[in-house]
Structures are given as structure tokens and as C-alpha cells.
CSV table of N, CA, C and O in Angstrom, one decimal:
chain,number,residue,atom,x,y,z
Q,1,MET,N,-83.9,-72.4,-5.8
Q,1,MET,CA,-82.4,-72.5,-6.1
Q,1,MET,C,-81.9,-74.2,-5.9
Q,1,MET,O,-81.1,-74.6,-6.4
Q,2,PRO,N,-83.0,-74.4,-4.7
Q,2,PRO,CA,-82.5,-75.9,-4.5
Q,2,PRO,C,-82.6,-77.3,-5.5
Q,2,PRO,O,-82.6,-77.8,-5.7
Q,3,GLU,N,-83.8,-76.2,-6.7
Q,3,GLU,CA,-84.7,-77.0,-7.2
Q,3,GLU,C,-83.7,-77.4,-8.3
Q,3,GLU,O,-83.7,-78.6,-9.0
Q,4,ILE,N,-83.8,-76.2,-9.2
Q,4,ILE,CA,-82.2,-76.3,-9.6
Q,4,ILE,C,-81.1,-77.3,-9.7
Q,4,ILE,O,-80.9,-77.9,-10.5
Q,5,ILE,N,-80.8,-77.7,-8.6
Q,5,ILE,CA,-79.3,-77.9,-8.1
Q,5,ILE,C,-79.6,-79.9,-8.0
Q,5,ILE,O,-79.0,-80.2,-8.8
Q,6,LEU,N,-80.9,-79.8,-7.7
Q,6,LEU,CA,-81.4,-80.7,-7.5
Q,6,LEU,C,-81.7,-81.3,-9.1
Q,6,LEU,O,-81.3,-82.6,-9.9
Q,7,GLY,N,-82.3,-80.5,-9.3
Q,7,GLY,CA,-82.9,-80.9,-11.3
Q,7,GLY,C,-81.3,-81.3,-12.1
Q,7,GLY,O,-81.7,-82.6,-12.9
Q,8,THR,N,-80.7,-80.5,-12.3
Q,8,THR,CA,-79.3,-80.9,-12.5
Q,8,THR,C,-78.2,-82.1,-12.0
Q,8,THR,O,-77.6,-82.8,-13.1
Q,9,VAL,N,-78.7,-82.5,-10.8
Q,9,VAL,CA,-78.0,-83.8,-10.7
Q,9,VAL,C,-78.8,-85.1,-11.0
Q,9,VAL,O,-77.8,-85.7,-11.6
Q,10,VAL,N,-80.1,-85.0,-10.9
Q,10,VAL,CA,-81.2,-86.2,-11.5
Q,10,VAL,C,-80.8,-85.9,-12.8
Q,10,VAL,O,-80.9,-87.2,-13.5
Q,11,ILE,N,-80.6,-84.9,-13.2
Q,11,ILE,CA,-80.4,-85.0,-15.4
Q,11,ILE,C,-79.0,-85.6,-15.7
Q,11,ILE,O,-79.2,-86.5,-16.2
Q,12,GLY,N,-78.3,-85.5,-14.3
Q,12,GLY,CA,-77.1,-85.9,-15.2
Q,12,GLY,C,-76.6,-87.1,-14.5
Q,12,GLY,O,-75.7,-88.0,-15.0
Q,13,LEU,N,-77.5,-87.5,-13.5
Q,13,LEU,CA,-77.1,-89.5,-12.9
Q,13,LEU,C,-77.9,-90.2,-14.2
Q,13,LEU,O,-77.6,-91.0,-14.6
Q,14,LEU,N,-79.1,-89.6,-14.9
Q,14,LEU,CA,-79.8,-90.2,-15.5
Q,14,LEU,C,-79.6,-89.9,-17.4
Q,14,LEU,O,-79.6,-91.1,-18.0
Q,15,LEU,N,-78.1,-89.1,-17.5
Q,15,LEU,CA,-77.6,-89.5,-18.2
Q,15,LEU,C,-76.3,-90.1,-18.6
Q,15,LEU,O,-75.2,-90.0,-19.5
Q,16,SER,N,-75.6,-90.6,-17.1
Q,16,SER,CA,-74.5,-90.8,-16.7
Q,16,SER,C,-74.3,-92.6,-17.6
Q,16,SER,O,-73.5,-92.6,-18.3
Q,17,PRO,N,-75.2,-93.5,-18.3
Q,17,PRO,CA,-75.1,-94.1,-18.8
Q,17,PRO,C,-74.6,-93.9,-20.2
Q,17,PRO,O,-73.6,-94.6,-20.5
Q,18,GLN,N,-75.7,-93.0,-21.0
Q,18,GLN,CA,-75.3,-92.4,-22.1
Q,18,GLN,C,-73.8,-92.1,-22.7
Q,18,GLN,O,-73.7,-91.7,-23.5
Q,19,LEU,N,-73.4,-91.0,-21.1
Q,19,LEU,CA,-71.9,-90.3,-21.3
Q,19,LEU,C,-71.2,-91.2,-21.3
Q,19,LEU,O,-70.0,-91.1,-21.9
Q,20,LEU,N,-71.3,-92.2,-20.6
Q,20,LEU,CA,-70.0,-93.3,-19.9
Q,20,LEU,C,-70.2,-93.8,-21.7
Q,20,LEU,O,-68.8,-94.3,-21.5
Q,21,ALA,N,-71.0,-94.8,-21.8
Q,21,ALA,CA,-70.7,-95.5,-23.1
Q,21,ALA,C,-70.3,-94.2,-24.5
Q,21,ALA,O,-69.4,-95.2,-25.5
Q,22,GLY,N,-70.3,-93.1,-24.8
Q,22,GLY,CA,-70.5,-92.3,-25.5
Q,22,GLY,C,-68.2,-92.2,-25.6
Q,22,GLY,O,-68.3,-92.5,-26.9
Q,23,PHE,N,-68.0,-92.0,-23.9
Q,23,PHE,CA,-66.9,-91.7,-23.7
Q,23,PHE,C,-66.0,-93.1,-24.0
Q,23,PHE,O,-64.7,-93.0,-24.5
Q,24,LEU,N,-66.8,-94.0,-23.6
Q,24,LEU,CA,-65.9,-95.7,-23.9
Q,24,LEU,C,-65.2,-95.8,-25.2
Q,24,LEU,O,-64.8,-96.3,-25.9
Q,25,ALA,N,-67.0,-95.7,-25.8
Q,25,ALA,CA,-66.7,-95.5,-27.8
Q,25,ALA,C,-65.3,-94.6,-28.0
Q,25,ALA,O,-65.0,-95.2,-29.0
Q,26,LYS,N,-65.4,-93.4,-27.7
Q,26,LYS,CA,-64.5,-92.8,-28.6
Q,26,LYS,C,-63.4,-92.8,-27.5
Q,26,LYS,O,-62.3,-92.6,-28.8
Q,27,ARG,N,-63.1,-93.5,-26.9
Q,27,ARG,CA,-61.8,-93.9,-26.3
Q,27,ARG,C,-61.0,-95.3,-26.9
Q,27,ARG,O,-60.2,-96.0,-27.2
Q,28,THR,N,-62.3,-96.1,-27.3
Q,28,THR,CA,-62.1,-97.3,-28.2
Q,28,THR,C,-62.0,-96.9,-29.4
Q,28,THR,O,-61.5,-98.4,-30.7
Q,29,GLY,N,-62.3,-95.8,-30.2
Q,29,GLY,CA,-62.1,-95.6,-31.7
Q,29,GLY,C,-63.4,-95.3,-32.8
Q,29,GLY,O,-64.0,-95.7,-33.9
Q,30,ARG,N,-64.4,-95.0,-31.7
Q,30,ARG,CA,-65.3,-95.7,-32.8
Q,30,ARG,C,-66.2,-94.6,-32.1
Q,30,ARG,O,-66.1,-93.4,-31.8
Q,31,ASN,N,-67.2,-93.8,-32.7
Q,31,ASN,CA,-68.2,-92.7,-33.1
Q,31,ASN,C,-69.0,-92.1,-31.8
Q,31,ASN,O,-70.1,-93.1,-31.4
Q,32,PHE,N,-68.9,-91.1,-31.2
Q,32,PHE,CA,-69.1,-90.7,-29.7
Q,32,PHE,C,-70.9,-90.8,-30.5
Q,32,PHE,O,-71.2,-91.3,-29.5
Q,33,TRP,N,-71.4,-89.9,-30.7
Q,33,TRP,CA,-72.9,-89.4,-31.4
Q,33,TRP,C,-73.4,-91.2,-31.3
Q,33,TRP,O,-74.8,-91.1,-30.7
Q,34,PHE,N,-72.7,-91.8,-31.6
Q,34,PHE,CA,-73.5,-93.8,-32.3
Q,34,PHE,C,-74.1,-94.2,-31.1
Q,34,PHE,O,-75.1,-94.9,-30.6
Q,35,TRP,N,-73.0,-94.3,-30.1
Q,35,TRP,CA,-72.8,-95.4,-29.0
Q,35,TRP,C,-73.8,-94.2,-27.6
Q,35,TRP,O,-74.5,-95.0,-27.6
Q,36,PHE,N,-73.8,-92.9,-28.2
Q,36,PHE,CA,-74.9,-92.1,-27.2
Q,36,PHE,C,-76.0,-93.1,-27.4
Q,36,PHE,O,-76.7,-92.7,-26.6
Q,37,LEU,N,-76.4,-92.4,-28.6
Q,37,LEU,CA,-77.9,-93.0,-28.7
Q,37,LEU,C,-78.4,-94.3,-29.2
Q,37,LEU,O,-79.3,-94.4,-28.8
Q,38,ILE,N,-77.4,-95.0,-29.6
Q,38,ILE,CA,-77.5,-96.3,-29.0
Q,38,ILE,C,-77.9,-96.1,-27.8
Q,38,ILE,O,-78.6,-98.0,-27.4
Q,39,SER,N,-77.1,-95.9,-26.7
Q,39,SER,CA,-76.8,-96.0,-25.0
Q,39,SER,C,-78.9,-95.6,-24.8
Q,39,SER,O,-79.3,-96.4,-23.6
Q,40,PHE,N,-79.0,-94.6,-25.2
Q,40,PHE,CA,-80.5,-94.2,-24.7
Q,40,PHE,C,-81.6,-95.7,-25.2
Q,40,PHE,O,-82.5,-96.0,-24.3
Q,41,LEU,N,-81.9,-96.3,-26.7
Q,41,LEU,CA,-82.3,-97.9,-26.7
Q,41,LEU,C,-81.8,-98.3,-25.2
Q,41,LEU,O,-82.9,-99.4,-25.3
Q,42,ILE,N,-80.6,-99.6,-25.4
Q,42,ILE,CA,-80.3,-100.1,-24.7
Q,42,ILE,C,-79.0,-100.1,-23.4
Q,42,ILE,O,-78.5,-100.5,-24.1
Q,43,PRO,N,-79.7,-99.1,-22.4
Q,43,PRO,CA,-78.1,-99.0,-21.6
Q,43,PRO,C,-77.4,-99.7,-21.5
Q,43,PRO,O,-75.7,-99.4,-21.3
Q,44,ILE,N,-77.7,-100.5,-20.7
Q,44,ILE,CA,-76.5,-101.4,-20.0
Q,44,ILE,C,-75.7,-101.9,-20.7
Q,44,ILE,O,-74.9,-102.4,-21.1
Q,45,ILE,N,-77.0,-102.8,-21.7
Q,45,ILE,CA,-76.4,-103.4,-23.2
Q,45,ILE,C,-75.3,-103.0,-24.1
Q,45,ILE,O,-74.1,-103.5,-24.1
Q,46,SER,N,-75.6,-101.5,-24.3
Q,46,SER,CA,-74.7,-101.4,-25.1
Q,46,SER,C,-73.1,-101.1,-24.7
Q,46,SER,O,-72.2,-101.3,-24.9
Q,47,LEU,N,-73.3,-101.2,-22.8
Q,47,LEU,CA,-72.0,-100.9,-22.6
Q,47,LEU,C,-71.2,-102.1,-22.1
Q,47,LEU,O,-70.2,-102.1,-22.4
Q,48,VAL,N,-71.9,-102.9,-22.0
Q,48,VAL,CA,-71.3,-104.7,-22.2
Q,48,VAL,C,-71.2,-104.7,-23.4
Q,48,VAL,O,-69.9,-105.5,-23.7
Q,49,ILE,N,-71.7,-104.3,-24.5
Q,49,ILE,CA,-70.8,-104.7,-26.1
Q,49,ILE,C,-69.5,-103.7,-26.3
Q,49,ILE,O,-68.7,-104.7,-26.7
Q,50,LEU,N,-69.9,-102.7,-26.0
Q,50,LEU,CA,-68.4,-101.5,-25.9
Q,50,LEU,C,-66.9,-102.4,-25.5
Q,50,LEU,O,-66.3,-102.2,-25.5
Q,51,ILE,N,-67.9,-103.3,-24.3
Q,51,ILE,CA,-66.8,-103.2,-23.1
Q,51,ILE,C,-66.2,-104.5,-23.9
Q,51,ILE,O,-64.5,-105.0,-24.5
Q,52,PHE,N,-67.0,-105.0,-24.8
Q,52,PHE,CA,-66.3,-106.8,-25.2
Q,52,PHE,C,-65.3,-106.4,-26.5
Q,52,PHE,O,-65.0,-107.0,-27.2
Q,53,LEU,N,-66.0,-105.0,-27.4
Q,53,LEU,CA,-65.5,-104.9,-28.6
Q,53,LEU,C,-64.2,-104.5,-29.0
Q,53,LEU,O,-63.3,-104.4,-27.6
Q,54,GLU,N,-63.8,-105.1,-29.7
Q,54,GLU,CA,-62.3,-104.7,-30.0
Q,54,GLU,C,-61.7,-103.3,-30.2
Q,54,GLU,O,-62.4,-102.9,-31.0
Q,55,ASP,N,-60.4,-103.0,-29.8
Q,55,ASP,CA,-60.5,-101.7,-29.8
Q,55,ASP,C,-59.3,-101.1,-30.8
Q,55,ASP,O,-58.7,-101.9,-31.9
Q,56,LYS,N,-60.1,-100.0,-31.5
Q,56,LYS,CA,-59.7,-100.1,-33.4
Q,56,LYS,C,-58.7,-98.2,-33.5
Q,56,LYS,O,-58.2,-99.0,-33.9
Q,57,THR,N,-58.2,-98.5,-32.1
Q,57,THR,CA,-56.7,-97.1,-32.2
Q,57,THR,C,-56.0,-97.9,-32.1
Q,57,THR,O,-55.7,-99.4,-33.0
Q,58,LEU,N,-54.8,-97.0,-32.7
Q,58,LEU,CA,-53.6,-98.0,-32.8
Q,58,LEU,C,-52.9,-98.3,-32.0
Q,58,LEU,O,-51.7,-99.0,-32.2
Q,59,ARG,N,-53.2,-98.6,-30.1
Q,59,ARG,CA,-52.3,-98.7,-29.1
Q,59,ARG,C,-52.5,-100.1,-29.4
Q,59,ARG,O,-51.3,-100.6,-29.0
Q,60,PRO,N,-52.8,-101.0,-29.5
Q,60,PRO,CA,-53.0,-102.6,-29.7
Q,60,PRO,C,-51.4,-102.7,-31.3
Q,60,PRO,O,-50.6,-103.7,-31.3
Q,61,LEU,N,-52.0,-102.3,-32.5
Q,61,LEU,CA,-51.0,-102.5,-33.4
Q,61,LEU,C,-49.4,-102.0,-32.7
Q,61,LEU,O,-48.4,-102.8,-33.0
Q,62,LEU,N,-49.3,-100.9,-32.1
Q,62,LEU,CA,-48.4,-100.5,-31.3
Q,62,LEU,C,-47.8,-101.8,-30.5
Q,62,LEU,O,-46.7,-102.1,-30.4
Q,63,ILE,N,-48.5,-102.0,-29.3
Q,63,ILE,CA,-48.0,-102.7,-28.6
Q,63,ILE,C,-47.7,-104.3,-29.3
Q,63,ILE,O,-46.5,-104.7,-29.0
Q,64,SER,N,-48.3,-104.5,-30.8
Q,64,SER,CA,-48.3,-106.0,-31.2
Q,64,SER,C,-46.5,-105.5,-32.3
Q,64,SER,O,-45.3,-106.6,-32.5
Q,65,TRP,N,-46.4,-104.5,-32.2
Q,65,TRP,CA,-44.9,-104.4,-32.9
Q,65,TRP,C,-44.1,-104.4,-31.7
Q,65,TRP,O,-42.6,-105.0,-32.4
Q,66,LEU,N,-44.3,-103.9,-30.8
Q,66,LEU,CA,-42.8,-103.8,-30.0
Q,66,LEU,C,-42.4,-105.5,-29.9
Q,66,LEU,O,-42.1,-105.4,-29.0
Q,67,ILE,N,-43.4,-106.3,-29.5
Q,67,ILE,CA,-43.4,-107.3,-28.6
Q,67,ILE,C,-42.4,-108.1,-29.8
Q,67,ILE,O,-41.6,-109.3,-29.2
Q,68,MET,N,-42.8,-108.1,-31.2
Q,68,MET,CA,-41.9,-109.0,-31.9
Q,68,MET,C,-40.4,-108.6,-32.3
Q,68,MET,O,-40.0,-108.0,-32.2
């Protein structure tokens, strides 16, 4: 039983950069699965790229509209 729990924790830790990239991509209006798979190839670099990419959701438009 402890092996199953340990295995689950290890798998979760190994997939954490991919899940983080996917959720960050989804939150900024991008495709979850695309960035999830890209993050397998370049895990840390994909996170840095996602952080600096422009948000594609309507939130920036709404904020700029309110400022005008």
C-alpha cells in the first residue's frame, strides 16, 4: 500500500511542470493540451515563455476599455 501512495506522489511531482504549463496556458486563453505536450519537450522554458506571452482573454480589453 505505501508503494502505491509513493508512486502516486512521484508521478504527480513529475507531471507538475506539464500541468502547471497547461493550466497557465488555459488561463491566458491558449490551448491546454498543446502547451501540456510542449512542456514535455522543454518544461522550464515553456513556463517562462507562457509567463511572458500576452494574455489572449478579454480581461485586458475590458481593463483598457474601463481606463478610457
